[in-house]
Amino acid sequence: MTTITKRLTGWLQILLLCAFSSLALANDVDQQIGQLRADIDVIERDISALEQNLLFPPLTRVTVYLSLAGDADYTLRSVSLRIDGREQSFHVYEPDEIAALRLGGVQTLWEGNVALGKRQLTARFEGVDRKGELVKGEAQLDFEKSLKGRALELQVLGGGKTAFAVKDWGVK
């Protein structure tokens, strides 16, 4: 072998060692990045839970859910939610939201703080029946807000006739 060939072979070996070292280092960096992303996800979840408890302390929290019976001959267009006469939420529904509700989905319509004592929830529903005629309805519930969180469910019932109800799930 000539001197030039020996030198080129030496340089090639050094270059290959550097390339393999870079690959190993890149692999290690990828693993560290993956671990950091997992750690960030855990921290974000914890911060979200803390924020939820600070914004809506369990003592005053009320959560209102909405469900739609799969056999309801009714297409929901909007829901207005009032507690003690004050509007808390108004939601206009998209076709994909209605489809999800018909499949058994439950929507968190509103979550907020409510003072202790006797309260009145009123929900106004607007939509169309299978003939395309406008149907409006209302459901009301008087409830006692105590020292624990409360869960309520607005229901659009099926069974041939469109009906609306509010179910009190009690303290949570």
Short mmCIF file of the C-alpha atoms (twelve columns), coordinates in Angstrom:
data_MODEL
# 
_entry.id   MODEL 
# 
loop_
_atom_site.group_PDB 
_atom_site.id 
_atom_site.type_symbol 
_atom_site.label_atom_id 
_atom_site.label_alt_id 
_atom_site.label_comp_id 
_atom_site.label_asym_id 
_atom_site.label_seq_id 
_atom_site.Cartn_x 
_atom_site.Cartn_y 
_atom_site.Cartn_z 
_atom_site.pdbx_PDB_model_num 
ATOM 1   C CA . MET A 1   0.000   0.000  0.000  1 
ATOM 2   C CA . THR A 2   1.153   3.408  -0.771 1 
ATOM 3   C CA . THR A 3   1.381   6.158  1.755  1 
ATOM 4   C CA . ILE A 4   -1.537  7.994  0.163  1 
ATOM 5   C CA . THR A 5   -3.717  4.889  0.329  1 
ATOM 6   C CA . LYS A 6   -2.791  4.368  4.000  1 
ATOM 7   C CA . ARG A 7   -3.607  7.982  4.783  1 
ATOM 8   C CA . LEU A 8   -6.916  7.805  2.900  1 
ATOM 9   C CA . THR A 9   -7.787  4.569  4.691  1 
ATOM 10  C CA . GLY A 10  -6.959  6.187  8.043  1 
ATOM 11  C CA . TRP A 11  -9.045  9.246  7.236  1 
ATOM 12  C CA . LEU A 12  -11.896 7.031  6.069  1 
ATOM 13  C CA . GLN A 13  -11.792 5.093  9.351  1 
ATOM 14  C CA . ILE A 14  -11.846 8.321  11.339 1 
ATOM 15  C CA . LEU A 15  -14.727 9.617  9.221  1 
ATOM 16  C CA . LEU A 16  -16.703 6.393  9.768  1 
ATOM 17  C CA . LEU A 17  -16.086 6.551  13.536 1 
ATOM 18  C CA . CYS A 18  -17.358 10.126 13.582 1 
ATOM 19  C CA . ALA A 19  -20.446 9.156  11.571 1 
ATOM 20  C CA . PHE A 20  -21.304 6.255  13.890 1 
ATOM 21  C CA . SER A 21  -20.717 8.443  16.954 1 
ATOM 22  C CA . SER A 22  -23.049 11.079 15.496 1 
ATOM 23  C CA . LEU A 23  -25.753 8.472  14.918 1 
ATOM 24  C CA . ALA A 24  -25.451 7.199  18.481 1 
ATOM 25  C CA . LEU A 25  -25.544 10.772 19.794 1 
ATOM 26  C CA . ALA A 26  -28.597 11.589 17.631 1 
ATOM 27  C CA . ASN A 27  -30.362 8.490  18.933 1 
ATOM 28  C CA . ASP A 28  -29.641 9.541  22.527 1 
ATOM 29  C CA . VAL A 29  -30.888 13.085 21.822 1 
ATOM 30  C CA . ASP A 30  -34.104 11.686 20.304 1 
ATOM 31  C CA . GLN A 31  -34.710 9.623  23.435 1 
ATOM 32  C CA . GLN A 32  -34.114 12.650 25.663 1 
ATOM 33  C CA . ILE A 33  -36.504 14.760 23.566 1 
ATOM 34  C CA . GLY A 34  -39.156 12.036 23.838 1 
ATOM 35  C CA . GLN A 35  -38.751 11.928 27.624 1 
ATOM 36  C CA . LEU A 36  -38.977 15.748 27.833 1 
ATOM 37  C CA . ARG A 37  -42.207 15.717 25.810 1 
ATOM 38  C CA . ALA A 38  -43.695 13.102 28.147 1 
ATOM 39  C CA . ASP A 39  -42.655 15.185 31.169 1 
ATOM 40  C CA . ILE A 40  -44.217 18.309 29.623 1 
ATOM 41  C CA . ASP A 41  -47.500 16.438 29.044 1 
ATOM 42  C CA . VAL A 42  -47.628 15.430 32.724 1 
ATOM 43  C CA . ILE A 43  -46.868 18.997 33.849 1 
ATOM 44  C CA . GLU A 44  -49.556 20.424 31.518 1 
ATOM 45  C CA . ARG A 45  -52.123 17.968 32.926 1 
ATOM 46  C CA . ASP A 46  -51.230 18.943 36.495 1 
ATOM 47  C CA . ILE A 47  -51.391 22.666 35.692 1 
ATOM 48  C CA . SER A 48  -54.775 22.196 34.019 1 
ATOM 49  C CA . ALA A 49  -56.158 20.399 37.087 1 
ATOM 50  C CA . LEU A 50  -54.789 23.104 39.385 1 
ATOM 51  C CA . GLU A 51  -56.254 25.841 37.187 1 
ATOM 52  C CA . GLN A 52  -59.634 24.074 37.199 1 
ATOM 53  C CA . ASN A 53  -59.664 23.900 41.002 1 
ATOM 54  C CA . LEU A 54  -58.635 27.554 41.318 1 
ATOM 55  C CA . LEU A 55  -61.216 28.828 38.817 1 
ATOM 56  C CA . PHE A 56  -64.028 26.545 39.930 1 
ATOM 57  C CA . PRO A 57  -63.499 25.501 43.550 1 
ATOM 58  C CA . PRO A 58  -65.460 22.375 44.481 1 
ATOM 59  C CA . LEU A 59  -67.470 24.356 47.026 1 
ATOM 60  C CA . THR A 60  -69.170 26.487 44.371 1 
ATOM 61  C CA . ARG A 61  -68.779 24.405 41.191 1 
ATOM 62  C CA . VAL A 62  -71.755 23.339 39.118 1 
ATOM 63  C CA . THR A 63  -71.306 21.382 35.892 1 
ATOM 64  C CA . VAL A 64  -74.120 21.085 33.363 1 
ATOM 65  C CA . TYR A 65  -74.006 18.328 30.742 1 
ATOM 66  C CA . LEU A 66  -76.222 17.786 27.704 1 
ATOM 67  C CA . SER A 67  -77.351 14.500 26.178 1 
ATOM 68  C CA . LEU A 68  -79.582 13.649 23.232 1 
ATOM 69  C CA . ALA A 69  -81.454 10.356 23.015 1 
ATOM 70  C CA . GLY A 70  -80.417 8.353  19.968 1 
ATOM 71  C CA . ASP A 71  -84.074 7.760  19.039 1 
ATOM 72  C CA . ALA A 72  -85.131 11.415 19.378 1 
ATOM 73  C CA . ASP A 73  -87.059 12.632 16.313 1 
ATOM 74  C CA . TYR A 74  -85.558 16.039 16.867 1 
ATOM 75  C CA . THR A 75  -82.548 17.920 15.541 1 
ATOM 76  C CA . LEU A 76  -81.220 20.298 18.159 1 
ATOM 77  C CA . ARG A 77  -80.209 23.723 16.866 1 
ATOM 78  C CA . SER A 78  -79.439 25.651 20.063 1 
ATOM 79  C CA . VAL A 79  -79.578 25.546 23.847 1 
ATOM 80  C CA . SER A 80  -79.742 28.483 26.228 1 
ATOM 81  C CA . LEU A 81  -78.889 27.877 29.885 1 
ATOM 82  C CA . ARG A 82  -79.945 30.208 32.695 1 
ATOM 83  C CA . ILE A 83  -79.330 29.950 36.408 1 
ATOM 84  C CA . ASP A 84  -81.450 32.222 38.583 1 
ATOM 85  C CA . GLY A 85  -82.539 34.129 35.484 1 
ATOM 86  C CA . ARG A 86  -78.979 34.963 34.344 1 
ATOM 87  C CA . GLU A 87  -77.809 33.488 31.067 1 
ATOM 88  C CA . GLN A 88  -74.770 31.291 31.634 1 
ATOM 89  C CA . SER A 89  -74.406 29.599 28.265 1 
ATOM 90  C CA . PHE A 90  -75.778 29.674 24.738 1 
ATOM 91  C CA . HIS A 91  -74.645 27.094 22.224 1 
ATOM 92  C CA . VAL A 92  -75.513 26.655 18.537 1 
ATOM 93  C CA . TYR A 93  -75.026 23.088 17.321 1 
ATOM 94  C CA . GLU A 94  -73.224 21.910 14.204 1 
ATOM 95  C CA . PRO A 95  -74.290 18.715 12.398 1 
ATOM 96  C CA . ASP A 96  -71.191 16.811 13.568 1 
ATOM 97  C CA . GLU A 97  -71.966 17.694 17.208 1 
ATOM 98  C CA . ILE A 98  -75.516 16.401 16.809 1 
ATOM 99  C CA . ALA A 99  -74.175 13.186 15.252 1 
ATOM 100 C CA . ALA A 100 -71.840 12.669 18.218 1 
ATOM 101 C CA . LEU A 101 -74.674 13.269 20.693 1 
ATOM 102 C CA . ARG A 102 -76.904 10.772 18.840 1 
ATOM 103 C CA . LEU A 103 -74.154 8.160  19.195 1 
ATOM 104 C CA . GLY A 104 -74.290 8.519  22.980 1 
ATOM 105 C CA . GLY A 105 -71.896 11.413 23.474 1 
ATOM 106 C CA . VAL A 106 -72.405 13.771 26.381 1 
ATOM 107 C CA . GLN A 107 -71.360 17.410 26.087 1 
ATOM 108 C CA . THR A 108 -70.104 19.523 28.970 1 
ATOM 109 C CA . LEU A 109 -72.315 22.514 28.237 1 
ATOM 110 C CA . TRP A 110 -71.255 24.738 31.123 1 
ATOM 111 C CA . GLU A 111 -69.125 24.708 34.244 1 
ATOM 112 C CA . GLY A 112 -69.044 27.571 36.661 1 
ATOM 113 C CA . ASN A 113 -69.386 28.925 40.151 1 
ATOM 114 C CA . VAL A 114 -72.783 29.145 41.815 1 
ATOM 115 C CA . ALA A 115 -73.480 30.634 45.240 1 
ATOM 116 C CA . LEU A 116 -74.775 28.395 48.015 1 
ATOM 117 C CA . GLY A 117 -78.514 28.135 48.555 1 
ATOM 118 C CA . LYS A 118 -81.653 27.523 46.519 1 
ATOM 119 C CA . ARG A 119 -81.112 27.921 42.764 1 
ATOM 120 C CA . GLN A 120 -83.192 27.536 39.633 1 
ATOM 121 C CA . LEU A 121 -81.847 26.210 36.359 1 
ATOM 122 C CA . THR A 122 -83.798 26.897 33.170 1 
ATOM 123 C CA . ALA A 123 -82.817 25.438 29.803 1 
ATOM 124 C CA . ARG A 124 -84.415 26.531 26.534 1 
ATOM 125 C CA . PHE A 125 -84.096 24.235 23.541 1 
ATOM 126 C CA . GLU A 126 -84.694 25.107 19.907 1 
ATOM 127 C CA . GLY A 127 -84.609 22.761 16.949 1 
ATOM 128 C CA . VAL A 128 -86.628 21.091 14.227 1 
ATOM 129 C CA . ASP A 129 -88.643 17.892 14.114 1 
ATOM 130 C CA . ARG A 130 -88.398 15.326 11.328 1 
ATOM 131 C CA . LYS A 131 -90.927 17.335 9.272  1 
ATOM 132 C CA . GLY A 132 -88.633 20.369 9.461  1 
ATOM 133 C CA . GLU A 133 -90.991 22.322 11.727 1 
ATOM 134 C CA . LEU A 134 -89.567 24.527 14.459 1 
ATOM 135 C CA . VAL A 135 -89.892 23.020 17.946 1 
ATOM 136 C CA . LYS A 136 -89.074 24.969 21.079 1 
ATOM 137 C CA . GLY A 137 -89.013 23.537 24.555 1 
ATOM 138 C CA . GLU A 138 -87.982 24.273 28.097 1 
ATOM 139 C CA . ALA A 139 -86.889 22.294 31.134 1 
ATOM 140 C CA . GLN A 140 -86.527 23.621 34.642 1 
ATOM 141 C CA . LEU A 141 -85.041 22.376 37.891 1 
ATOM 142 C CA . ASP A 142 -84.948 23.883 41.353 1 
ATOM 143 C CA . PHE A 143 -81.952 22.628 43.298 1 
ATOM 144 C CA . GLU A 144 -80.103 23.328 46.508 1 
ATOM 145 C CA . LYS A 145 -76.432 24.265 46.111 1 
ATOM 146 C CA . SER A 146 -74.575 22.898 49.125 1 
ATOM 147 C CA . LEU A 147 -70.914 22.794 50.114 1 
ATOM 148 C CA . LYS A 148 -70.020 20.263 47.409 1 
ATOM 149 C CA . GLY A 149 -69.835 20.398 43.623 1 
ATOM 150 C CA . ARG A 150 -72.992 19.575 41.698 1 
ATOM 151 C CA . ALA A 151 -73.636 17.836 38.373 1 
ATOM 152 C CA . LEU A 152 -76.784 18.368 36.283 1 
ATOM 153 C CA . GLU A 153 -77.740 16.900 32.919 1 
ATOM 154 C CA . LEU A 154 -79.996 18.480 30.304 1 
ATOM 155 C CA . GLN A 155 -81.719 15.720 28.374 1 
ATOM 156 C CA . VAL A 156 -83.484 15.687 25.017 1 
ATOM 157 C CA . LEU A 157 -85.638 12.589 25.322 1 
ATOM 158 C CA . GLY A 158 -86.814 10.309 22.549 1 
ATOM 159 C CA . GLY A 159 -89.562 7.752  22.358 1 
ATOM 160 C CA . GLY A 160 -91.754 9.279  19.659 1 
ATOM 161 C CA . LYS A 161 -92.527 12.618 21.306 1 
ATOM 162 C CA . THR A 162 -89.931 15.324 21.823 1 
ATOM 163 C CA . ALA A 163 -89.508 16.047 25.521 1 
ATOM 164 C CA . PHE A 164 -86.912 17.851 27.588 1 
ATOM 165 C CA . ALA A 165 -85.748 17.147 31.127 1 
ATOM 166 C CA . VAL A 166 -83.089 18.028 33.663 1 
ATOM 167 C CA . LYS A 167 -81.531 15.231 35.678 1 
ATOM 168 C CA . ASP A 168 -79.808 16.050 38.952 1 
ATOM 169 C CA . TRP A 169 -76.769 13.809 39.421 1 
ATOM 170 C CA . GLY A 170 -76.236 15.290 42.866 1 
ATOM 171 C CA . VAL A 171 -72.963 16.153 44.498 1 
ATOM 172 C CA . LYS A 172 -69.682 15.251 42.850 1 
# 
